Coordinates of C-alpha atoms and ligand atoms in Angstrom, one line a residue:
Chain I
M1 CA 171.3 62.0 -2.3
L2 CA 173.2 64.7 -0.9
G3 CA 175.9 62.1 0.1
A4 CA 178.0 62.8 -3.1
L5 CA 178.3 66.5 -2.2
A6 CA 179.5 66.1 1.3
L7 CA 182.7 66.6 2.1
A8 CA 183.4 68.2 -1.1
P9 CA 185.3 71.4 -0.4
V10 CA 184.7 74.3 -2.7
A11 CA 188.3 75.0 -3.8
A12 CA 189.4 78.4 -3.6
A13 CA 186.0 79.9 -3.6
I14 CA 187.7 82.2 -0.9
P15 CA 190.8 84.2 -1.4
A16 CA 193.3 83.0 1.3
Y17 CA 193.6 85.3 4.5
G18 CA 197.2 85.0 4.5
Q19 CA 199.4 84.1 7.3
K20 CA 199.4 87.3 9.3
P21 CA 199.3 86.8 13.0
F22 CA 195.7 87.2 14.5
I23 CA 193.6 86.6 11.1
Y24 CA 191.6 84.1 10.9
A25 CA 192.1 81.8 7.7
L26 CA 188.3 80.8 7.2
K27 CA 187.9 77.7 4.8
P28 CA 184.8 76.8 4.5
E29 CA 183.6 73.4 3.2
R30 CA 180.1 73.1 1.4
I31 CA 178.2 70.1 2.4
A32 CA 175.1 70.7 0.6
D33 CA 173.2 73.1 -1.3
Q34 CA 173.7 76.8 0.2
I35 CA 175.2 75.0 3.3
W36 CA 179.0 75.4 4.4
V37 CA 180.8 74.3 7.6
V38 CA 183.9 76.4 8.6
R39 CA 185.5 73.5 10.7
G40 CA 187.5 74.2 13.8
D41 CA 190.9 72.9 14.9
D42 CA 190.4 69.6 16.7
A43 CA 192.6 70.6 19.4
P44 CA 192.3 72.4 22.8
I45 CA 191.7 76.1 23.0
A46 CA 195.4 77.5 22.3
M47 CA 197.3 80.7 20.9
A48 CA 198.1 78.7 17.5
N49 CA 194.6 78.1 16.8
G50 CA 193.1 81.7 18.1
G51 CA 190.3 79.8 20.1
A52 CA 188.7 78.6 16.6
I53 CA 188.1 75.0 17.7
A54 CA 184.6 74.7 17.1
N55 CA 182.5 74.1 14.1
I56 CA 180.7 76.8 12.6
G57 CA 177.7 76.7 9.6
I58 CA 176.3 78.9 7.1
I59 CA 173.2 78.5 5.6
G60 CA 172.3 80.8 2.8
T61 CA 168.6 81.6 2.3
A62 CA 166.7 84.1 0.0
E63 CA 166.7 86.4 2.4
G64 CA 170.2 86.4 4.2
A65 CA 172.8 84.2 5.8
V66 CA 172.0 82.2 8.8
L67 CA 174.9 81.3 11.1
F68 CA 175.0 78.2 13.5
D69 CA 177.5 79.9 16.4
S70 CA 179.8 82.9 15.7
G71 CA 183.2 81.6 16.9
P72 CA 185.6 82.7 19.6
S73 CA 186.5 86.0 19.4
L74 CA 185.3 89.6 17.7
R75 CA 188.1 89.2 14.9
Y76 CA 186.4 85.8 14.4
G77 CA 183.1 87.3 14.0
D78 CA 184.3 89.7 11.7
A79 CA 186.1 87.3 9.7
L80 CA 182.9 84.8 9.4
Q81 CA 180.8 87.8 8.6
S82 CA 182.6 88.7 5.6
L83 CA 183.0 84.8 4.6
A84 CA 179.2 84.3 4.9
T85 CA 178.4 87.5 2.7
E86 CA 180.8 86.4 0.3
L87 CA 179.5 82.9 0.0
T88 CA 175.7 83.6 0.1
G89 CA 175.6 87.5 -1.6
K90 CA 173.5 88.4 1.2
Q91 CA 173.7 89.7 5.1
V92 CA 173.7 87.7 8.0
V93 CA 170.1 87.7 9.1
R94 CA 170.2 85.2 12.0
V95 CA 173.0 83.7 14.2
Y96 CA 172.0 80.9 16.8
V97 CA 174.0 80.4 19.4
S98 CA 174.1 76.7 20.3
H99 CA 175.0 76.9 23.8
L100 CA 176.7 79.0 26.4
H101 CA 180.7 77.9 25.6
P102 CA 182.8 80.8 24.7
D103 CA 184.4 79.2 21.7
H104 CA 180.7 79.2 19.9
G105 CA 179.5 82.6 21.3
F106 CA 182.3 84.9 21.7
G107 CA 182.3 86.1 18.1
L108 CA 178.7 87.7 18.7
G109 CA 179.8 91.1 18.7
A110 CA 180.5 91.2 15.0
F111 CA 176.8 91.0 14.3
P112 CA 173.6 93.0 15.3
A113 CA 172.0 92.1 18.3
S114 CA 168.6 92.1 16.5
V115 CA 169.9 89.1 14.3
T116 CA 171.2 87.2 17.4
T117 CA 169.4 84.4 19.2
A118 CA 169.9 81.7 21.6
L119 CA 167.4 79.5 23.9
P120 CA 166.3 81.3 27.2
E121 CA 168.3 79.2 29.4
T122 CA 171.5 79.3 27.3
I123 CA 170.9 83.6 27.7
R124 CA 170.8 83.0 31.3
E125 CA 173.6 80.7 31.5
I126 CA 176.0 83.0 29.2
E127 CA 175.1 86.1 31.5
R128 CA 176.0 83.7 34.6
D129 CA 179.3 82.5 33.1
S130 CA 180.8 85.1 30.4
P131 CA 182.7 87.2 32.5
G132 CA 184.4 84.2 33.9
F133 CA 184.9 82.6 30.2
S134 CA 186.0 86.2 29.3
D135 CA 189.1 86.1 31.5
G136 CA 190.3 82.9 30.5
M137 CA 190.1 83.2 26.8
Y138 CA 192.1 86.7 27.1
R139 CA 194.2 84.8 29.2
L140 CA 194.7 82.0 26.8
L141 CA 194.5 83.9 23.6
G142 CA 195.7 87.4 23.9
D143 CA 195.6 89.5 21.2
W144 CA 193.3 87.1 19.3
M145 CA 190.3 88.6 21.5
R146 CA 191.1 91.9 21.1
G147 CA 188.2 94.1 21.2
T148 CA 185.9 91.2 22.3
E149 CA 183.1 91.9 24.7
V150 CA 180.7 89.3 26.4
K151 CA 177.6 89.6 24.2
T152 CA 174.3 88.0 25.2
P153 CA 172.1 86.9 22.4
A154 CA 169.5 89.4 22.1
Q155 CA 166.5 87.2 21.2
P156 CA 165.3 84.2 23.4
L157 CA 164.3 81.4 21.0
T158 CA 161.1 79.4 21.2
P159 CA 162.0 76.1 19.6
G160 CA 159.8 75.1 16.8
V161 CA 160.0 75.9 13.1
E162 CA 161.6 79.0 11.7
V163 CA 161.2 79.8 7.9
I164 CA 163.8 82.1 6.6
G165 CA 164.0 83.2 3.3
G166 CA 162.1 80.2 2.1
R167 CA 164.5 77.9 3.8
R168 CA 162.7 76.0 6.7
L169 CA 164.6 75.5 9.6
R170 CA 163.6 73.1 13.0
T171 CA 165.0 74.4 16.0
I172 CA 165.1 71.8 19.0
A173 CA 165.9 72.4 22.7
L174 CA 168.0 69.8 24.2
S175 CA 170.4 69.4 27.2
G176 CA 173.1 67.6 28.5
H177 CA 176.2 68.9 27.0
S178 CA 175.2 72.2 28.8
G179 CA 171.9 73.4 30.6
A180 CA 170.6 74.2 27.1
D181 CA 171.8 73.0 24.1
L182 CA 169.9 74.0 20.7
C183 CA 170.1 71.8 17.7
V184 CA 169.2 73.2 14.3
V185 CA 167.8 71.0 11.4
D186 CA 167.8 72.0 7.7
D187 CA 164.5 70.1 6.5
T188 CA 165.5 70.6 2.9
S189 CA 168.7 68.7 3.1
G190 CA 168.5 66.8 6.3
V191 CA 171.6 68.6 7.6
L192 CA 171.9 68.5 11.8
F193 CA 173.7 71.2 13.5
P194 CA 173.6 69.6 17.1
G195 CA 176.3 72.2 18.7
D196 CA 178.5 70.3 21.2
L197 CA 176.0 67.5 21.8
V198 CA 177.9 65.8 19.4
F199 CA 181.7 65.4 18.9
H200 CA 183.3 63.2 16.2
N201 CA 186.9 61.9 16.4
R202 CA 187.5 64.3 19.2
A203 CA 186.9 63.5 22.4
P204 CA 183.7 65.2 24.3
A205 CA 184.2 68.4 26.7
T206 CA 182.3 67.9 29.9
P207 CA 182.4 71.0 31.9
E208 CA 179.0 71.7 32.3
A209 CA 177.6 67.7 31.6
D210 CA 175.0 66.1 32.9
F211 CA 175.2 62.3 31.6
S212 CA 171.7 61.2 31.8
K213 CA 170.4 64.3 29.9
W214 CA 173.3 64.1 27.5
R215 CA 172.2 60.7 26.7
A216 CA 168.7 61.4 26.2
S217 CA 169.5 63.9 23.8
L218 CA 171.8 61.6 21.9
D219 CA 168.8 59.5 21.3
A220 CA 166.5 61.8 20.8
L221 CA 169.0 63.0 17.9
I222 CA 169.3 59.7 16.4
G223 CA 165.9 59.6 16.6
L224 CA 165.7 62.5 14.0
S225 CA 167.6 60.5 11.5
P226 CA 169.6 63.3 10.2
V227 CA 171.2 62.9 6.9
I228 CA 174.6 64.9 7.7
T229 CA 175.6 65.7 10.9
V230 CA 178.0 68.6 11.7
P231 CA 179.3 68.1 15.1
G232 CA 180.4 70.8 17.2
H233 CA 183.7 69.7 17.3
G234 CA 185.6 67.4 14.8
P235 CA 184.8 66.1 11.0
V236 CA 181.6 66.5 9.4
D237 CA 179.6 63.0 9.6
S238 CA 178.1 62.2 6.2
T239 CA 176.5 59.1 7.6
G240 CA 174.3 61.0 9.6
T241 CA 174.5 59.1 13.1
A242 CA 178.2 57.5 13.4
A243 CA 179.0 60.8 15.4
I244 CA 176.2 60.6 17.6
R245 CA 176.7 57.2 18.2
Q246 CA 180.6 57.7 18.8
T247 CA 179.9 60.2 21.4
R248 CA 177.2 58.5 23.3
D249 CA 179.8 55.4 23.5
W250 CA 182.4 57.5 24.8
L251 CA 180.2 59.3 27.5
E252 CA 179.1 55.9 28.5
W253 CA 182.4 54.5 28.9
L254 CA 183.7 57.8 30.8
E255 CA 180.8 57.6 33.4
T256 CA 181.1 53.8 33.8
S257 CA 184.9 54.2 34.0
I258 CA 185.0 57.2 36.7
G259 CA 182.7 55.2 38.6
D260 CA 184.6 52.3 38.5
A261 CA 187.8 54.0 39.3
I262 CA 186.6 55.5 42.4
L263 CA 185.2 52.0 43.6
R264 CA 188.7 50.7 42.9
G265 CA 190.3 53.3 44.9
L266 CA 192.2 54.9 42.7
D267 CA 193.0 58.7 43.1
M268 CA 192.4 61.5 40.8
V269 CA 195.9 61.4 39.0
E270 CA 195.5 57.7 38.7
A271 CA 192.3 57.8 37.1
G272 CA 193.4 60.7 34.7
N273 CA 195.9 58.1 33.6
M274 CA 193.8 55.2 33.1
P275 CA 193.8 53.2 29.7
I276 CA 191.5 54.6 26.7
P277 CA 190.2 51.9 24.9
D278 CA 191.4 51.0 21.7
R279 CA 188.4 52.1 19.6
F280 CA 189.0 55.5 20.9
A281 CA 192.4 55.6 19.5
G282 CA 191.5 58.0 16.5
M283 CA 189.9 60.7 19.1
A284 CA 191.8 63.9 19.1
A285 CA 192.4 65.3 22.5
A286 CA 191.2 61.8 24.4
R287 CA 193.7 62.0 27.6
Y288 CA 193.1 65.6 27.7
E289 CA 189.1 65.6 27.8
L290 CA 189.4 62.5 30.2
Q291 CA 191.6 64.2 32.4
R292 CA 189.2 67.3 32.1
S293 CA 186.0 65.3 32.9
I294 CA 188.0 63.6 35.9
S295 CA 188.4 67.2 37.4
H296 CA 184.6 67.8 36.6
F297 CA 183.2 64.4 37.9
Y298 CA 185.5 62.8 40.5
P299 CA 184.8 64.9 43.7
R300 CA 180.8 64.6 43.0
M301 CA 180.8 61.2 42.2
E302 CA 183.2 59.7 45.1
A303 CA 180.8 61.9 47.8
A304 CA 178.1 59.5 46.0
L305 CA 179.9 56.3 45.6
L306 CA 182.3 56.3 48.8
P307 CA 180.8 55.5 52.1
R308 CA 180.8 57.6 55.2
I309 CA 183.8 56.2 57.6
D310 CA 183.6 58.9 60.2
V311 CA 182.8 57.6 63.9
S312 CA 182.8 59.3 67.3
E313 CA 186.2 59.5 69.1
S314 CA 185.4 57.4 71.8
A315 CA 185.0 54.6 69.1
T316 CA 188.3 54.9 68.1
Q317 CA 190.0 54.5 71.7
Chain X
M1 CA 197.7 88.6 44.1
R2 CA 199.0 91.9 45.8
T3 CA 200.3 89.7 48.7
L4 CA 202.2 87.4 46.1
S5 CA 203.9 90.1 43.9
G6 CA 204.7 91.8 47.4
L7 CA 206.2 88.2 48.4
A8 CA 208.1 87.8 45.2
L9 CA 209.8 91.2 45.6
F10 CA 210.7 90.8 48.9
A11 CA 212.3 87.1 48.0
A12 CA 214.0 88.7 45.1
S13 CA 215.9 91.1 47.1
L14 CA 216.6 88.3 49.7
A15 CA 218.1 85.9 46.9
G16 CA 220.1 89.2 46.1
S17 CA 221.6 89.7 49.2
A18 CA 221.4 87.0 52.2
S19 CA 221.2 83.7 50.6
A20 CA 223.2 81.9 53.3
R21 CA 224.1 78.8 51.2
D22 CA 224.0 77.8 47.6
F23 CA 221.3 75.6 46.5
P24 CA 221.6 73.4 43.3
A25 CA 220.3 75.4 40.2
D26 CA 216.9 74.9 39.9
P27 CA 216.0 73.2 36.5
L28 CA 212.6 75.0 36.3
N29 CA 214.1 78.4 37.0
S30 CA 211.5 79.5 39.5
P31 CA 211.8 82.8 40.7
M32 CA 211.0 81.6 44.3
W33 CA 213.3 78.6 44.1
D34 CA 215.9 79.7 46.6
Y35 CA 213.6 81.8 48.8
R36 CA 211.2 78.7 49.5
A37 CA 214.6 76.3 49.5
T38 CA 215.9 78.3 52.5
R39 CA 212.3 78.2 54.3
L40 CA 211.9 74.4 54.0
F41 CA 215.4 72.7 53.9
G42 CA 217.4 75.2 56.1
A43 CA 220.7 73.7 56.3
D44 CA 220.0 70.1 54.9
P45 CA 221.6 68.9 51.9
V46 CA 219.3 69.1 49.1
R47 CA 219.7 67.7 45.2
F48 CA 217.3 67.2 42.3
D49 CA 216.4 63.7 41.4
P50 CA 213.8 62.6 38.9
R51 CA 213.3 59.4 40.8
V52 CA 211.0 61.4 42.8
K53 CA 207.8 61.2 40.4
I54 CA 205.6 64.3 40.4
I55 CA 202.6 63.1 38.6
V56 CA 199.9 65.7 37.4
P57 CA 197.1 66.0 35.1
V58 CA 198.1 67.5 31.7
I59 CA 196.0 70.8 32.2
A60 CA 194.7 72.7 35.6
E61 CA 191.2 72.2 34.6
D62 CA 190.2 73.5 38.4
Q63 CA 192.5 75.8 40.0
H64 CA 190.8 75.2 43.3
R65 CA 191.1 71.6 43.1
F66 CA 194.4 70.5 41.3
P67 CA 195.4 66.8 41.8
V68 CA 198.9 66.4 42.9
A69 CA 200.8 62.5 43.4
V70 CA 204.3 62.3 44.7
D71 CA 205.7 58.8 43.9
A72 CA 208.9 58.2 45.6
R73 CA 208.7 54.6 45.6
G74 CA 211.8 54.0 43.8
I75 CA 213.8 55.7 46.9
E76 CA 214.9 53.6 49.9
G77 CA 214.3 54.9 52.9
V78 CA 212.0 57.6 52.7
R79 CA 211.4 59.9 55.9
R80 CA 209.4 62.9 54.9
I81 CA 207.6 64.1 51.5
L82 CA 206.7 67.6 50.8
I83 CA 204.1 68.9 48.1
F84 CA 204.8 72.5 47.7
A85 CA 204.0 75.5 44.9
D86 CA 206.5 77.8 44.8
L87 CA 204.4 80.5 43.7
N88 CA 201.3 80.2 46.1
P89 CA 200.7 82.6 48.7
I90 CA 200.7 79.2 50.8
P91 CA 203.4 77.5 49.1
L92 CA 203.3 74.2 51.4
A93 CA 200.3 71.8 51.0
V94 CA 201.1 68.9 53.0
D95 CA 204.3 67.4 54.9
Y96 CA 203.7 64.0 55.1
R97 CA 205.9 61.4 57.2
P98 CA 205.1 57.9 55.7
V99 CA 206.3 55.8 58.9
G100 CA 204.7 52.7 58.3
A101 CA 203.5 53.1 54.8
Q102 CA 205.1 53.1 51.1
P103 CA 206.1 56.7 49.9
Y104 CA 203.3 57.7 47.9
I105 CA 200.9 60.5 48.4
E106 CA 198.1 62.0 46.6
T107 CA 196.2 65.2 47.2
R108 CA 194.7 68.4 45.6
I109 CA 196.1 71.6 45.9
K110 CA 195.0 75.2 45.3
L111 CA 197.0 77.0 42.6
D112 CA 197.3 80.8 42.7
Q113 CA 198.7 81.3 39.5
R114 CA 201.4 79.4 36.9
T115 CA 203.6 78.0 39.2
P116 CA 206.3 75.3 39.8
V117 CA 204.8 72.3 41.7
R118 CA 207.0 70.4 43.5
G119 CA 207.5 67.1 45.2
A120 CA 210.4 67.0 47.8
V121 CA 211.7 63.7 49.6
Q122 CA 213.8 63.5 52.7
I123 CA 215.7 60.4 53.1
A124 CA 217.5 58.9 56.2
S125 CA 220.7 60.8 55.6
G126 CA 218.7 63.9 56.1
E127 CA 219.0 64.7 52.5
W128 CA 216.1 66.5 50.6
L129 CA 215.6 65.0 46.8
V130 CA 213.5 67.3 44.7
S131 CA 211.4 67.5 41.6
G132 CA 209.0 69.4 39.9
I133 CA 207.0 70.6 36.8
W134 CA 205.8 74.1 35.8
V135 CA 201.8 74.2 35.8
D136 CA 200.0 76.8 34.2
A137 CA 197.0 77.9 36.2
A138 CA 194.2 80.7 35.8
G139 CA 194.5 83.1 39.2
G140 CA 192.5 82.8 42.4
G141 CA 192.7 79.2 43.4
C142 CA 194.0 80.6 47.2
S143 CA 192.1 83.8 47.3
A144 CA 188.4 82.7 46.1
P145 CA 186.4 82.2 49.1
P146 CA 185.6 78.3 49.1
L147 CA 182.2 77.0 47.2
S148 CA 181.0 76.1 50.5
R149 CA 181.6 79.6 52.0
V150 CA 179.8 81.3 49.1
R151 CA 177.0 79.1 49.7
G152 CA 176.8 79.2 53.1
D153 CA 176.5 75.7 53.9
W154 CA 180.0 74.9 55.0
A155 CA 179.1 74.0 58.6
D156 CA 176.2 71.7 57.8
R157 CA 178.4 68.8 56.8
L158 CA 181.7 69.8 58.6
G159 CA 183.4 66.6 60.0
E160 CA 181.6 64.1 57.1
M161 CA 184.5 62.0 56.1
R162 CA 184.4 59.4 53.1
G163 CA 186.7 57.0 52.3
G164 CA 188.0 53.3 52.0
A165 CA 191.0 51.0 51.9
W166 CA 191.9 48.4 49.6
S167 CA 194.5 45.8 49.7
I168 CA 197.0 45.8 47.1
Q169 CA 197.1 43.1 44.7
G170 CA 200.3 41.1 44.9
K171 CA 201.6 42.6 48.4
S172 CA 199.9 41.1 51.3
D173 CA 201.0 43.9 53.8
A174 CA 200.1 47.0 51.6
A175 CA 197.2 48.9 51.0
R176 CA 195.9 51.8 49.8
L177 CA 194.1 54.4 51.9
R178 CA 191.4 56.9 50.3
V179 CA 189.7 59.9 52.8
S180 CA 188.1 62.6 52.1
F181 CA 186.8 65.3 54.5
R182 CA 184.0 68.1 54.3
H183 CA 185.8 71.4 55.3
P184 CA 186.4 74.9 53.9
M185 CA 190.2 75.0 54.3
D186 CA 190.0 78.5 54.5
T187 CA 193.3 80.4 53.6
G188 CA 192.8 83.5 55.5
L189 CA 193.4 85.0 52.0
V190 CA 189.7 85.6 51.5
E191 CA 188.3 89.2 53.2
N192 CA 186.5 88.7 56.7
T193 CA 187.4 84.8 57.0
A194 CA 190.0 84.0 58.7
S195 CA 192.5 80.9 58.0
Y196 CA 190.6 77.7 59.2
Y197 CA 191.9 74.2 58.0
I198 CA 192.5 70.6 58.7
D199 CA 196.1 70.7 60.2
H200 CA 196.9 67.3 61.2
L201 CA 196.1 63.8 60.0
S202 CA 197.5 60.3 61.6
V203 CA 196.7 56.8 60.6
R204 CA 197.2 54.0 62.8
N205 CA 196.7 50.3 62.9
A206 CA 194.4 48.5 65.4
R207 CA 197.5 47.8 67.7
G208 CA 198.3 51.8 67.9
M209 CA 200.8 51.4 65.5
E210 CA 201.6 54.8 63.7
L211 CA 201.5 54.3 59.9
A212 CA 201.3 57.8 58.5
T213 CA 201.2 61.5 59.7
L214 CA 200.2 64.2 57.5
E215 CA 200.6 68.1 58.6
M216 CA 198.6 70.1 56.4
Q217 CA 198.2 73.5 55.2
A218 CA 195.4 75.4 53.7
A219 CA 196.7 75.2 50.3
I220 CA 195.1 72.0 50.1
S221 CA 191.6 72.2 48.7
E222 CA 188.5 72.6 49.9
D223 CA 187.0 69.3 51.2
P224 CA 190.3 67.9 51.1
S225 CA 191.2 64.2 49.5
I226 CA 194.2 62.2 50.3
T227 CA 195.6 59.1 49.2
V228 CA 198.5 57.3 50.9
L229 CA 199.9 53.6 51.3
P230 CA 199.8 52.2 54.7
N231 CA 201.1 48.7 55.4
A232 CA 198.1 47.0 56.2
S233 CA 196.7 43.7 55.1
A234 CA 193.4 42.6 54.0
G235 CA 191.0 42.8 57.0
E236 CA 192.7 45.0 58.9
R237 CA 191.4 48.2 60.8
L238 CA 192.8 51.7 59.9
I239 CA 192.2 54.4 62.6
L240 CA 192.4 57.8 61.6
A241 CA 192.8 60.8 63.9
G242 CA 192.4 64.2 62.4
R243 CA 192.4 68.1 64.0
D244 CA 191.7 71.4 62.8
T245 CA 192.9 74.9 63.6
G246 CA 189.7 75.4 65.4
G247 CA 190.5 72.7 67.5
R248 CA 188.0 70.3 66.1
T249 CA 188.6 66.6 65.8
Y250 CA 187.8 64.2 63.2
A251 CA 187.8 60.3 63.8
A252 CA 187.4 57.4 61.2
I253 CA 187.5 53.7 61.0
V254 CA 188.2 51.6 57.8
T255 CA 188.7 48.2 57.1
V256 CA 190.8 47.1 54.3
E257 CA 188.9 45.2 51.8
S258 CA 190.6 42.5 50.1
G259 CA 191.2 42.1 46.5
A260 CA 192.1 45.3 45.2
I261 CA 192.0 44.8 40.9
I262 CA 195.2 47.3 40.3
P263 CA 198.6 46.9 41.6
P264 CA 200.1 49.9 43.1
G265 CA 200.0 53.0 41.4
G266 CA 198.6 50.8 38.6
G267 CA 196.5 53.4 37.4
S268 CA 199.4 55.8 36.8
Q269 CA 201.4 54.1 34.4
Ligands
LIG1 ZN1 180.8 73.2 24.5

């Protein structure tokens, strides 16, 4: 029903922000009635994109705007707040932070703490890891990060149903991309915001990944039969489940291939240069994420897969 | 980091005055090239040579454990292979003599900041052939404590070694050997922890013939991992002997498995 609307951008709804440096030119895509997506750059965090690589959701309600994620910096959060207010005609009343990663949560400083929320485990993970992330983001992004401070979502979220301004939003706690991955479903439209559990035509990032939990979460998402899925990174999936299946396919290939490389005696450098199957040819950042994933998993999986070889010294005489 | 900038200043002053000889101009424009070259190569002839292949990932995802391979199989008569990072407080990671092995080595190193990472290969004439690549890294690879020190369990599994050896398809006398150790590889740059690392590893065959000798430094990552290509056939036993700076010894035996699926370096094409 919403298929025709999906992916049709609203032309010129927002004045261009111009090309001045360190100003995010946010361009919303309308994907359903009162739902917009601000697409991230399908690339690694870099000066050229100001770290704006994650997709951000904006949902209009009678009470105010609801945001799914907040972007990589205070500057982005400010631009997002203006955009949401302009699109919906209302103030932002809720900001869900999907998980701990800085490209999703570092725009929080633009919003009053009272409207910001995340799963309790995400709040713990942000408290634990954000200072380190912050160093890395400032190093990579310089002035884009000006004024950005580490902010923790103030309201621990109990998953269930939230009705905001007449809009029924289901919040679901899953995990696997990180220790806690919040998903939100808009019941009216069937739009699913799965955060970074789902990537689309952009290779998944795995710094905190748990393969088996991630797969189980993807199965759970397929079970929701979403109408439209807004991946954490990559284009909006108007089929509902293609992006979820693609993410699952990649993760399965990745885990199998890393184990296989270890058992064939490849070192990390060689494993990072293994061929990537043709079916992933359209995935942005595939080699980059494969090499990152090898960094995350190789030593751990080697310790599990390679046998002990140490003997007493006398045995070698 | 303070150590490092002090060192850089010292090097700059040194480069200005006391350069006893002229090294070829560094294609990477490293501020430390002349200084490092003087220390590592002394009076030996040096030139840059792209046949020394240095293979690294596109991103230094983990500055505590950055994989580096040096492949010099396109060069005849390789005697030694060095891996070093100009701007690390401990620049040299490994000095490898592939006495009975193909000239290839992979290991994982610590990076303390954005730095050239280099492979240097000494051939029979004594000349050094060098290549390298700038690697961008966040700080702290050398000056952060090893995870096992933070957790406090570094001693529990000290001496544990894992690995394997696989014959290389199409080469009856060549194998790949992979070995990893549990070891903190302390740099001595972290407060209250003296340097403590595995500094020596040798590989010989069952007849006692030396195949590979490695002198290692604490610039190699915690829980070090090494890949070398000793001349050995399927079914042969490789005997490993290591030692750390505390005098602890390490011994392992690996039998070369037949039928490796990959050609030499096949994953790196
Ligand atoms: Zn993420």
